[in-house]
Coordinates of C-alpha atoms in Angstrom, one line a residue:
M941 CA 125.0 134.2 120.3
K942 CA 127.0 131.2 121.5
P943 CA 126.5 129.7 125.0
E944 CA 128.9 130.7 127.7
G945 CA 132.1 128.6 127.7
C946 CA 131.6 127.4 124.1
A947 CA 134.2 127.8 121.4
L948 CA 131.6 127.7 118.5
D949 CA 128.2 129.2 118.2
I950 CA 126.2 126.1 117.1
A951 CA 122.5 126.5 116.3
V952 CA 120.1 123.6 115.9
V953 CA 117.0 122.9 113.9
G954 CA 115.1 119.8 114.7
L955 CA 112.8 118.2 112.1
G956 CA 110.1 115.7 113.1
Q957 CA 109.7 114.0 116.5
A958 CA 113.2 112.7 117.0
G959 CA 114.8 115.8 115.5
G960 CA 112.7 118.1 117.8
N961 CA 113.7 116.1 120.8
L962 CA 117.4 116.4 119.9
A963 CA 117.0 120.1 119.4
A964 CA 115.4 120.3 122.9
E965 CA 118.5 118.5 124.3
F966 CA 120.8 121.1 122.7
A967 CA 118.6 123.9 124.0
R968 CA 118.9 122.5 127.5
R969 CA 122.6 123.1 127.2
G970 CA 122.2 126.7 126.1
Y971 CA 122.3 126.4 122.3
R972 CA 119.9 128.2 120.1
A973 CA 117.4 125.7 118.9
M974 CA 114.0 125.3 117.2
A975 CA 111.7 122.4 116.2
L976 CA 109.7 122.0 113.0
N977 CA 106.9 119.3 112.9
T978 CA 103.8 118.3 111.0
A979 CA 102.3 117.0 114.2
E980 CA 101.0 119.3 116.9
A981 CA 101.1 116.5 119.4
D982 CA 104.9 116.0 119.0
L983 CA 105.5 119.8 119.4
A984 CA 103.3 119.8 122.5
A985 CA 105.5 117.0 124.0
L986 CA 108.2 119.7 124.3
D987 CA 106.1 121.6 126.9
P988 CA 107.7 121.9 130.4
G989 CA 107.1 118.8 132.6
G990 CA 107.3 116.2 129.8
V991 CA 109.8 113.4 129.5
F992 CA 112.0 115.4 127.1
P993 CA 113.7 118.7 127.8
S994 CA 111.3 121.6 127.1
L995 CA 111.4 124.0 124.2
P996 CA 109.7 127.4 124.4
E997 CA 106.5 127.7 122.3
D998 CA 108.0 130.5 120.2
Q999 CA 110.8 128.0 119.2
R1000 CA 108.3 125.5 117.8
L1001 CA 106.9 125.8 114.3
F1002 CA 103.9 123.7 113.1
I1003 CA 104.3 123.1 109.4
G1004 CA 101.5 120.5 108.8
A1005 CA 98.3 120.8 106.8
E1006 CA 95.2 122.1 108.6
G1007 CA 93.2 119.2 110.0
Y1008 CA 96.1 116.7 109.9
D1009 CA 98.4 115.8 112.8
G1010 CA 101.6 114.2 111.6
A1011 CA 102.9 112.6 108.4
G1012 CA 101.9 109.0 109.1
S1013 CA 105.4 107.7 108.0
D1014 CA 104.8 109.2 104.5
P1015 CA 107.9 111.3 103.4
A1016 CA 106.0 112.5 100.4
Y1017 CA 103.5 114.3 102.7
G1018 CA 106.4 115.6 104.8
R1019 CA 108.1 117.1 101.7
D1020 CA 104.8 118.6 100.5
C1021 CA 104.3 120.3 103.9
L1022 CA 107.9 121.6 104.0
R1023 CA 107.6 123.1 100.5
E1024 CA 104.2 124.5 101.2
H1025 CA 105.6 126.4 104.2
A1026 CA 109.0 127.0 102.6
E1027 CA 109.0 130.8 103.0
R1028 CA 107.9 130.6 106.7
I1029 CA 110.5 128.0 107.4
R1030 CA 113.3 129.8 105.8
S1031 CA 112.4 133.1 107.4
A1032 CA 112.0 131.6 110.9
V1033 CA 115.3 129.5 110.7
V1034 CA 117.4 132.4 109.4
E1035 CA 116.1 134.6 112.1
R1036 CA 116.9 132.0 114.8
V1037 CA 120.4 130.9 113.5
D1038 CA 121.7 134.2 112.2
G1039 CA 125.5 134.4 112.7
A1040 CA 126.0 130.8 113.8
D1041 CA 129.3 129.1 113.1
A1042 CA 127.4 125.9 112.3
V1043 CA 123.7 124.9 111.9
V1044 CA 123.0 121.3 112.9
L1045 CA 119.8 119.9 111.3
C1046 CA 118.6 117.0 113.4
A1047 CA 116.1 114.4 112.1
G1048 CA 115.1 110.8 112.8
L1049 CA 115.1 108.9 109.5
G1050 CA 112.3 106.5 109.2
G1051 CA 109.2 108.7 109.9
G1052 CA 107.4 110.8 107.4
T1053 CA 108.6 114.2 108.6
G1054 CA 112.2 113.4 109.6
S1055 CA 112.8 111.5 106.4
A1056 CA 111.8 114.6 104.4
L1057 CA 115.1 116.2 105.6
P1058 CA 116.4 116.6 102.0
A1059 CA 113.6 119.0 101.3
L1060 CA 114.6 121.1 104.4
V1061 CA 118.2 121.2 103.1
E1062 CA 116.8 122.4 99.7
I1063 CA 114.7 125.1 101.3
L1064 CA 117.6 126.4 103.4
G1065 CA 120.1 126.2 100.6
E1066 CA 119.4 129.7 99.4
A1067 CA 120.3 131.1 102.8
D1068 CA 123.9 130.0 102.5
L1069 CA 124.2 128.5 106.0
P1070 CA 127.0 126.2 107.3
L1071 CA 124.7 123.1 107.5
V1072 CA 125.5 119.8 109.2
A1073 CA 123.0 117.0 109.2
L1074 CA 122.6 114.8 112.4
M1075 CA 120.4 111.8 111.6
T1076 CA 119.3 108.8 113.6
L1077 CA 118.9 105.4 112.0
P1078 CA 116.0 103.0 112.7
T1079 CA 116.5 99.9 114.9
P1080 CA 116.3 96.3 113.5
G1081 CA 112.9 95.9 115.2
E1082 CA 111.3 98.8 113.3
S1083 CA 109.2 98.2 110.2
G1084 CA 110.4 97.7 106.7
L1085 CA 108.6 101.0 105.9
A1086 CA 110.8 102.9 108.3
K1087 CA 114.0 101.3 106.8
V1088 CA 112.9 102.1 103.3
N1089 CA 112.2 105.7 104.3
A1090 CA 115.6 105.9 106.0
V1091 CA 117.6 104.5 103.1
R1092 CA 115.9 106.7 100.6
A1093 CA 116.5 109.8 102.7
I1094 CA 120.2 108.9 103.2
Q1095 CA 120.6 108.4 99.4
E1096 CA 119.4 112.0 98.9
V1097 CA 121.1 113.6 101.9
V1098 CA 124.6 112.3 101.1
H1099 CA 124.4 114.2 97.7
A1100 CA 123.0 117.4 99.3
P1101 CA 125.2 120.5 99.6
L1102 CA 126.1 120.0 103.3
S1103 CA 129.2 120.8 105.3
G1104 CA 129.0 117.6 107.3
W1105 CA 127.0 114.4 108.0
V1106 CA 126.5 112.6 111.3
L1107 CA 124.7 109.2 111.6
A1108 CA 123.6 108.0 115.0
D1109 CA 122.8 104.3 115.1
N1110 CA 119.8 103.5 117.3
A1111 CA 120.6 99.8 117.1
R1112 CA 124.0 100.3 118.7
L1113 CA 122.6 102.7 121.3
S1114 CA 119.9 100.3 122.3
E1115 CA 122.5 97.5 122.8
L1116 CA 124.5 99.7 125.2
H1117 CA 121.7 101.2 127.3
T1118 CA 119.5 98.2 128.0
N1119 CA 119.1 99.0 131.7
V1120 CA 117.6 102.5 131.1
P1121 CA 113.8 102.6 131.9
F1122 CA 111.6 103.1 128.9
V1123 CA 110.1 106.3 130.1
D1124 CA 113.7 107.8 130.4
Y1125 CA 115.2 106.0 127.4
F1126 CA 114.9 108.5 124.6
A1127 CA 115.9 111.5 126.6
H1128 CA 118.9 109.5 127.9
V1129 CA 120.0 108.4 124.5
N1130 CA 119.6 111.9 123.1
A1131 CA 122.0 113.1 125.8
E1132 CA 124.5 110.4 124.8
I1133 CA 124.4 111.6 121.2
V1134 CA 124.9 115.3 122.1
N1135 CA 127.5 114.8 124.9
P1136 CA 130.6 114.3 122.8
L1137 CA 130.0 117.3 120.6
D1138 CA 129.1 119.6 123.5
A1139 CA 132.3 118.4 125.4
L1140 CA 134.5 119.3 122.4
N1141 CA 132.9 122.7 122.1
R1142 CA 133.5 123.5 125.8
L1143 CA 137.0 122.0 126.1
S1144 CA 139.0 125.2 126.1
A1145 CA 136.8 126.9 128.8
R1146 CA 137.0 124.1 131.4
A1147 CA 138.6 125.2 134.6
D1148 CA 139.7 121.7 135.5
L1149 CA 141.9 121.4 132.3
S1150 CA 145.3 122.9 131.6
P1151 CA 146.3 122.9 128.0
I1152 CA 149.7 121.4 127.0
R1153 CA 148.8 121.4 123.3
S1154 CA 145.4 123.1 122.6
F1155 CA 142.7 121.9 120.4
D1156 CA 141.1 125.3 119.9
G1157 CA 137.8 126.5 118.4
E1158 CA 139.1 126.9 115.0
D1159 CA 140.4 123.3 114.9
F1160 CA 137.0 122.2 116.0
R1161 CA 135.2 124.3 113.3
K1162 CA 137.5 123.0 110.5
L1163 CA 136.8 119.4 111.3
L1164 CA 133.1 119.9 111.9
L1165 CA 132.7 121.6 108.6
A1166 CA 135.3 119.6 106.6
G1167 CA 132.6 118.2 104.2
G1168 CA 132.6 114.6 105.1
M1169 CA 130.9 111.9 107.2
L1170 CA 131.6 112.7 110.8
N1171 CA 132.5 110.3 113.6
Y1172 CA 133.0 111.4 117.2
A1173 CA 133.5 109.5 120.4
A1174 CA 134.8 109.7 124.0
V1175 CA 136.8 106.6 125.2
E1176 CA 138.4 105.9 128.6
L1177 CA 142.0 104.5 128.5
A1178 CA 143.6 102.4 131.2
T1179 CA 147.1 103.6 130.3
L1180 CA 148.6 106.4 128.3
D1181 CA 150.9 104.8 125.6
V1182 CA 151.1 104.4 121.9
D1183 CA 149.2 101.1 121.7
A1184 CA 146.4 102.2 124.1
V1185 CA 145.8 105.4 122.1
L1186 CA 145.9 103.7 118.7
G1187 CA 143.6 101.0 119.9
G1188 CA 141.2 103.5 121.3
V1189 CA 141.1 105.5 118.0
I1190 CA 140.7 102.5 115.8
G1191 CA 138.1 100.9 118.0
A1192 CA 136.0 104.0 118.2
I1193 CA 136.1 104.5 114.4
E1194 CA 135.3 100.8 113.5
S1195 CA 132.9 100.1 116.3
S1196 CA 131.5 103.3 117.8
D1197 CA 129.2 103.6 120.8
I1198 CA 127.0 106.0 118.8
M1199 CA 127.8 105.8 115.1
P1200 CA 127.1 102.9 112.7
A1201 CA 129.9 100.3 112.8
G1202 CA 132.3 99.7 109.9
F1203 CA 133.9 103.0 109.1
D1204 CA 137.2 102.4 107.3
V1205 CA 140.1 104.0 109.2
G1206 CA 142.2 104.0 106.1
R1207 CA 139.7 106.4 104.4
L1208 CA 139.8 109.1 107.1
S1209 CA 140.7 112.5 105.7
Y1210 CA 140.8 114.5 109.0
L1211 CA 141.3 113.2 112.5
G1212 CA 141.3 115.2 115.7
I1213 CA 142.5 113.4 118.9
I1214 CA 142.3 115.1 122.3
L1215 CA 143.8 113.5 125.4
E1216 CA 142.7 114.5 128.9
A1217 CA 145.1 112.9 131.4
P1218 CA 145.7 113.3 135.1
E1219 CA 149.1 114.3 136.4
R1220 CA 150.0 110.7 137.4
A1221 CA 149.2 109.4 133.9
L1222 CA 151.4 112.0 132.3
E1223 CA 154.4 111.3 134.4
G1224 CA 157.1 109.5 132.5
V1225 CA 155.4 110.0 129.1
S1226 CA 157.9 111.5 126.7
F1227 CA 157.5 113.9 123.8
Q1228 CA 158.4 111.0 121.5
T1229 CA 155.4 109.1 122.6
F1230 CA 153.0 111.7 121.2
E1231 CA 155.1 112.0 118.0
R1232 CA 154.9 108.2 117.5
I1233 CA 151.1 108.4 118.1
A1234 CA 150.8 111.0 115.4
T1235 CA 153.1 109.1 113.0
E1236 CA 151.2 105.8 113.5
L1237 CA 147.8 107.4 113.0
K1238 CA 149.0 109.1 109.8
A1239 CA 150.1 105.7 108.5
Q1240 CA 146.9 103.9 109.6
T1241 CA 144.7 106.6 108.0
G1242 CA 146.7 106.7 104.8
G1243 CA 147.9 110.3 105.3
A1244 CA 144.9 112.0 107.1
A1245 CA 145.5 115.5 108.5
I1246 CA 146.0 114.9 112.3
Y1247 CA 145.0 117.5 114.9
Q1248 CA 146.2 116.9 118.5
G1249 CA 145.1 118.3 121.8
I1250 CA 146.8 117.3 125.1
Y1251 CA 145.4 118.5 128.4
R1252 CA 146.4 118.0 132.0
S1253 CA 143.3 117.1 134.1
G1254 CA 142.9 118.2 137.7
S1255 CA 141.0 115.1 138.5
E1256 CA 142.4 111.7 139.5
G1257 CA 140.1 109.8 137.1
P1258 CA 141.2 107.8 134.0
T1259 CA 142.6 109.3 130.9
T1260 CA 139.9 110.3 128.4
L1261 CA 140.5 110.1 124.6
R1262 CA 138.2 112.3 122.5
I1263 CA 138.1 111.9 118.7
L1264 CA 136.5 113.8 115.9
A1265 CA 137.1 112.3 112.4
T1266 CA 135.8 112.9 108.9
T1267 CA 135.7 110.6 106.0
P1268 CA 134.4 110.6 102.4
S1269 CA 133.1 107.0 102.8
L1270 CA 130.0 105.4 104.3
P1271 CA 130.1 102.8 107.1
A1272 CA 129.6 99.1 106.3
R1273 CA 126.6 99.0 108.7
L1274 CA 124.6 101.1 106.2
Q1275 CA 124.7 98.3 103.7
E1276 CA 123.1 96.0 106.3
I1277 CA 120.3 98.5 106.7
V1278 CA 119.9 98.7 102.9
S1279 CA 119.7 94.9 102.6
D1280 CA 117.0 94.9 105.4
A1281 CA 115.1 97.7 103.7
R1282 CA 115.1 95.8 100.3
R1283 CA 114.0 92.5 101.8
E1284 CA 111.4 93.9 104.2
G1285 CA 110.2 96.6 101.8
Q1286 CA 109.7 94.0 99.1
L1287 CA 107.6 91.8 101.4
L1288 CA 105.6 94.7 102.6
G1289 CA 105.0 95.8 99.0
E1290 CA 103.7 92.4 98.0
K1291 CA 101.3 92.4 101.0
V1292 CA 100.0 95.8 100.2
A1293 CA 99.3 94.7 96.6
E1294 CA 97.2 91.7 97.7
V1295 CA 93.4 91.9 97.6
L1296 CA 91.0 90.2 99.9
P1297 CA 90.1 86.6 98.8
D1298 CA 86.6 85.5 97.9
L1299 CA 84.8 83.1 100.2
E1300 CA 84.5 79.5 98.8
V1301 CA 80.7 79.4 99.3
G1302 CA 80.0 76.9 96.5
D1303 CA 76.3 76.4 95.6
I1304 CA 75.1 78.5 98.5
S1305 CA 75.3 81.6 96.3
N1306 CA 72.7 80.1 94.0
L1307 CA 70.2 78.8 96.6
D1308 CA 66.7 80.3 96.5
L1309 CA 65.4 79.9 100.0
F1310 CA 62.0 81.5 99.5
R1311 CA 59.1 80.1 97.5
T1312 CA 57.7 83.5 96.7
K1313 CA 59.3 86.6 95.5
A1314 CA 59.5 89.1 98.3
R1315 CA 58.2 92.6 97.3
P1316 CA 60.3 95.5 98.6
S1317 CA 58.9 96.9 101.8
A1318 CA 56.8 100.0 101.5
R1319 CA 59.1 101.4 104.2
P1320 CA 62.9 101.0 104.0
T1321 CA 64.3 99.0 106.9
R1322 CA 66.6 101.9 108.0
R1323 CA 66.3 105.4 107.0
A1324 CA 69.1 107.9 106.6
P1325 CA 69.3 110.4 109.5
A1326 CA 66.8 113.2 109.0
E1327 CA 69.6 115.8 108.8
A1328 CA 71.2 114.0 105.9
A1329 CA 67.9 113.0 104.0
R1330 CA 66.1 116.3 104.2
R1331 CA 66.1 118.8 101.3
P1332 CA 67.2 122.1 103.0
V1333 CA 66.3 125.2 101.2
E1334 CA 69.7 126.6 101.4
L1335 CA 71.3 123.5 99.8
L1336 CA 68.9 123.6 96.9
E1337 CA 69.4 127.3 96.4
D1338 CA 73.2 126.7 96.4
I1339 CA 72.7 124.0 93.7
A1340 CA 70.4 126.3 91.8
D1341 CA 73.1 129.0 91.8
E1342 CA 75.5 126.4 90.4
V1343 CA 73.1 125.4 87.7
A1344 CA 72.5 129.0 86.7
S1345 CA 76.3 129.6 86.6
A1346 CA 76.6 126.8 84.1
A1347 CA 74.0 128.3 81.8
P1348 CA 76.4 129.4 79.0
R1349 CA 77.2 125.7 78.4
H1350 CA 73.5 124.6 78.1
R1351 CA 71.3 126.0 75.4
R1352 CA 67.5 125.9 75.9
A1353 CA 66.1 123.3 73.6
P1354 CA 63.2 124.5 71.5
P1355 CA 59.8 123.2 72.6
R1356 CA 58.9 119.9 70.9
P1357 CA 55.8 120.0 68.8
T1358 CA 52.9 118.1 70.2
P1359 CA 52.2 115.2 67.9
P1360 CA 48.6 114.9 66.7
K1361 CA 46.5 112.2 68.4
A1362 CA 46.4 109.1 66.3
S1363 CA 43.3 107.0 65.9
P1364 CA 43.6 103.5 67.4
P1365 CA 45.5 101.1 65.1
P1366 CA 43.6 98.2 63.5
P1367 CA 43.9 94.9 65.3
E1368 CA 46.4 93.5 62.9
A1369 CA 48.7 96.5 63.3
A1370 CA 48.5 96.2 67.1
A1371 CA 49.4 92.5 66.9
A1372 CA 52.6 93.4 64.9
R1373 CA 53.7 96.1 67.4
P1374 CA 56.5 95.1 69.8
P1375 CA 55.5 94.8 73.4
P1376 CA 56.2 97.8 75.7
P1377 CA 59.3 97.7 77.9
S1378 CA 57.3 96.6 80.9
Q1379 CA 56.5 93.4 79.0
N1380 CA 59.9 93.0 77.3
T1381 CA 61.5 89.6 77.9
E1382 CA 64.9 90.7 76.8
P1383 CA 67.5 91.0 79.7
V1384 CA 67.9 94.6 80.8
S1385 CA 71.5 96.0 80.6
R1386 CA 72.3 98.9 82.8
P1387 CA 74.2 101.7 81.1
R1388 CA 77.6 102.5 82.6
R1389 CA 77.7 106.1 83.7
S1390 CA 80.8 108.3 84.1
R1391 CA 80.8 111.1 86.7
R1392 CA 81.1 114.4 84.9
R1393 CA 81.8 117.7 86.6
P1394 CA 78.8 120.1 86.5
H1395 CA 80.5 122.4 83.9
D1396 CA 81.7 119.6 81.5
E1397 CA 80.2 119.6 78.0
A1398 CA 77.2 117.1 77.7
S1399 CA 77.6 114.4 75.2
S1400 CA 74.0 113.4 74.7
D1401 CA 70.4 114.3 75.6
E1402 CA 70.2 111.0 77.5
D1403 CA 73.0 112.0 79.8
K1404 CA 71.3 115.3 80.6
G1405 CA 68.5 113.5 82.2
G1406 CA 65.6 115.0 80.2
T1407 CA 64.6 113.1 77.0
D1408 CA 61.6 111.1 75.8
D1409 CA 63.7 107.9 76.0
R1410 CA 63.5 107.9 79.8
Q1411 CA 59.7 108.2 79.6
T1412 CA 59.6 105.2 77.3
N1413 CA 61.9 103.2 79.6
L1414 CA 59.6 103.7 82.5
G1415 CA 56.6 102.6 80.4
R1416 CA 54.6 105.4 82.0
S1417 CA 53.2 108.7 80.7
E1418 CA 54.7 110.9 83.4
P1419 CA 57.1 113.4 81.8
P1420 CA 60.8 113.0 82.8
V1421 CA 62.7 115.7 84.6
S1422 CA 63.1 118.6 82.2
T1423 CA 66.4 120.4 81.6
E1424 CA 64.5 123.4 80.3
G1425 CA 64.8 126.5 82.4
V1426 CA 68.5 125.9 83.1
D1427 CA 69.4 129.4 81.9
T1428 CA 67.2 130.9 84.7
G1429 CA 68.2 128.4 87.4
D1430 CA 64.8 126.7 87.5
L1431 CA 64.7 123.4 89.5
P1432 CA 62.9 120.2 88.4
D1433 CA 59.9 119.1 90.3
P1434 CA 60.9 116.9 93.3
N1435 CA 57.5 115.2 93.1
V1436 CA 58.7 113.4 90.0
Y1437 CA 61.3 111.6 92.0
D1438 CA 59.0 110.9 94.9
G1439 CA 56.7 109.3 92.3
L1440 CA 59.6 107.1 91.0
V1441 CA 60.2 105.9 94.6
T1442 CA 56.5 105.0 95.0
R1443 CA 56.4 103.2 91.6
F1444 CA 59.4 101.1 92.5
L1445 CA 57.9 100.1 95.8
E1446 CA 54.5 99.3 94.3
A1447 CA 55.8 97.7 91.1
E1448 CA 54.2 94.4 90.1
D1449 CA 57.2 93.0 88.2
D1450 CA 61.0 93.2 88.0
A1451 CA 60.8 94.9 84.5
E1452 CA 59.1 97.9 85.9
R1453 CA 61.4 98.1 88.9
E1454 CA 64.4 97.8 86.5
A1455 CA 63.0 100.7 84.5
V1456 CA 63.0 102.9 87.6
I1457 CA 66.5 101.8 88.4
R1458 CA 67.7 102.8 84.9
R1459 CA 66.0 106.2 85.1
L1460 CA 67.5 107.1 88.5
E1461 CA 71.0 105.8 87.6
T1462 CA 70.9 107.9 84.4
D1463 CA 69.8 111.0 86.2
A1464 CA 72.5 110.4 88.8
G1465 CA 75.0 110.9 85.9
S1466 CA 73.4 114.1 84.7
D1467 CA 75.4 117.3 84.1
I1468 CA 72.7 119.2 86.0
T1469 CA 73.6 119.2 89.7
V1470 CA 70.1 119.4 91.0
V1471 CA 69.0 116.5 88.8
R1472 CA 71.7 114.4 90.3
Y1473 CA 70.7 115.6 93.8
Y1474 CA 67.0 114.4 93.4
A1475 CA 68.1 111.2 91.8
V1476 CA 70.5 110.3 94.6
E1477 CA 68.0 111.3 97.2
A1478 CA 65.5 108.8 95.6
M1479 CA 68.2 106.2 95.6
A1480 CA 68.9 106.8 99.3
K1481 CA 65.2 106.2 100.1
L1482 CA 65.3 102.9 98.3
G1483 CA 68.6 101.9 100.0
R1484 CA 72.0 100.5 99.3
R1485 CA 70.6 97.0 98.5
V1486 CA 69.2 98.3 95.3
F1487 CA 71.6 101.2 94.5
G1488 CA 74.9 100.2 96.3
E1489 CA 77.2 100.8 93.3
A1490 CA 75.4 104.0 92.2
L1491 CA 75.6 105.4 95.7
E1492 CA 79.3 104.6 95.9
R1493 CA 79.9 106.5 92.7
A1494 CA 77.8 109.4 94.0
R1495 CA 80.0 109.6 97.1
S1496 CA 82.7 111.1 94.7
D1497 CA 80.3 113.7 93.2
V1498 CA 81.7 117.2 92.8
H1499 CA 78.9 118.7 94.9
E1500 CA 78.9 118.4 98.7
A1501 CA 75.1 118.0 98.9
V1502 CA 75.1 115.0 96.6
R1503 CA 78.1 113.4 98.4
T1504 CA 76.4 113.9 101.8
L1505 CA 73.2 112.1 100.7
A1506 CA 75.1 109.2 99.2
A1507 CA 77.4 108.8 102.2
A1508 CA 74.5 108.8 104.7
A1509 CA 72.6 106.2 102.6
L1510 CA 75.6 103.9 102.5
E1511 CA 76.1 104.2 106.3
V1512 CA 72.6 103.2 107.2
G1513 CA 72.1 100.5 104.5

């Protein structure tokens, strides 16, 4: 349903913050409009009483992901959100714009949601709507990221199946409206963008105009949906003659107050010119004057189709020239934006790729400022919060359920036969036996562990966290955590891991502490979730100074309980 006094029923869909604000401006004038956004905050800005015209809540649609507010200048996220909500969007838009003569899609190019406009066109393509894209361009002061987003979006949009394209240049608008207070600026500029289109749509219904040659609604519709880049403007003329009209048309096309500069007049395909002149301006102007205007414009445009409208105005103001033109070419100003985007985008990309430099500390890193080796404190300097460090029954039951569900992948190993007790070896044999690991002078290398998902196939007994090798590494007789009982969901004894913590804290030498480290790091890579849980909990008690890297890996564990323990330990040190 078109607004009263309008020739065409124009419906509007705003995407992103700038698009939603433009849609609200159209709605203020009586047009059917709605706003789509990935940010609840931007939609809330359209509540009554804000700096922008309001838009009813039922005309606002949140299309973001739960728990996120906005796209953060990431068009990939914006596209994902649009496609995720494609059915909702298509249904809501079709219901809102049903029967419209033209559907204007408004978006600000540069942000993450507005720059995903091509995805919205794709979603609405199946609805067979007469779509026109109205897009705003970033200012020179905006970041290289915004310019790269804008250029990429334009590259896609100009090849999209649309009936018309409109580009509004924020750089030009900011030059011409420098005296507008910041709080009013965006609402003011949005009105400047919408005014010329709205005026053309209401032309025939104005009581203060008397048509001499009409520019009717069908003329307006044909130019609006002619399938080219659109340029529209309103210009005041000091006189009504051939030179003044030609100068006004060419000036508006080449250096618009709204559009990017540099449209080629010679490439225009359709051109509508509408003159609103008071009685005194029309006196003495012959029919031949208007014929000459049409002939000259046809020559200047290389044969464009010319639509004329001439109206007598009841006011005593100046003559107003309104134009609506279409062209298959892009304005020269766009190439400047592309050049800026390439230069600034390249610089930004190089900075993003940089890594933080090392400090030039020299020999400081090798200084030993203590004469004696400091033993680890029996009590960590800072403990993880009790909520994170405790072993809640429900968490362990949840892990046990997960272990039990993995049972088909783990076969119970047959019990190992107990070897007969051997008599003490003779002294010469004992002398030939290699020393135990606790006395080994060879450097200890820590195995690299990959994080497996709980249901992945195990590659070795060592990775499962329950072999005799671990017992040997510790140099102790305490049995390692057993993987027996997995089929029934049995859990290993937590006292084993408490004992490992105690042994680390009370160890007399580095070799024994290293053995505990190897054991816990190995168990932290186990396929058995509960084994990883107890191992990471033991690491958390000993702190990030000892297990910083292992705790970082555990922060990516597939189970929430393990991740929670690791994250808490890293936070408190």
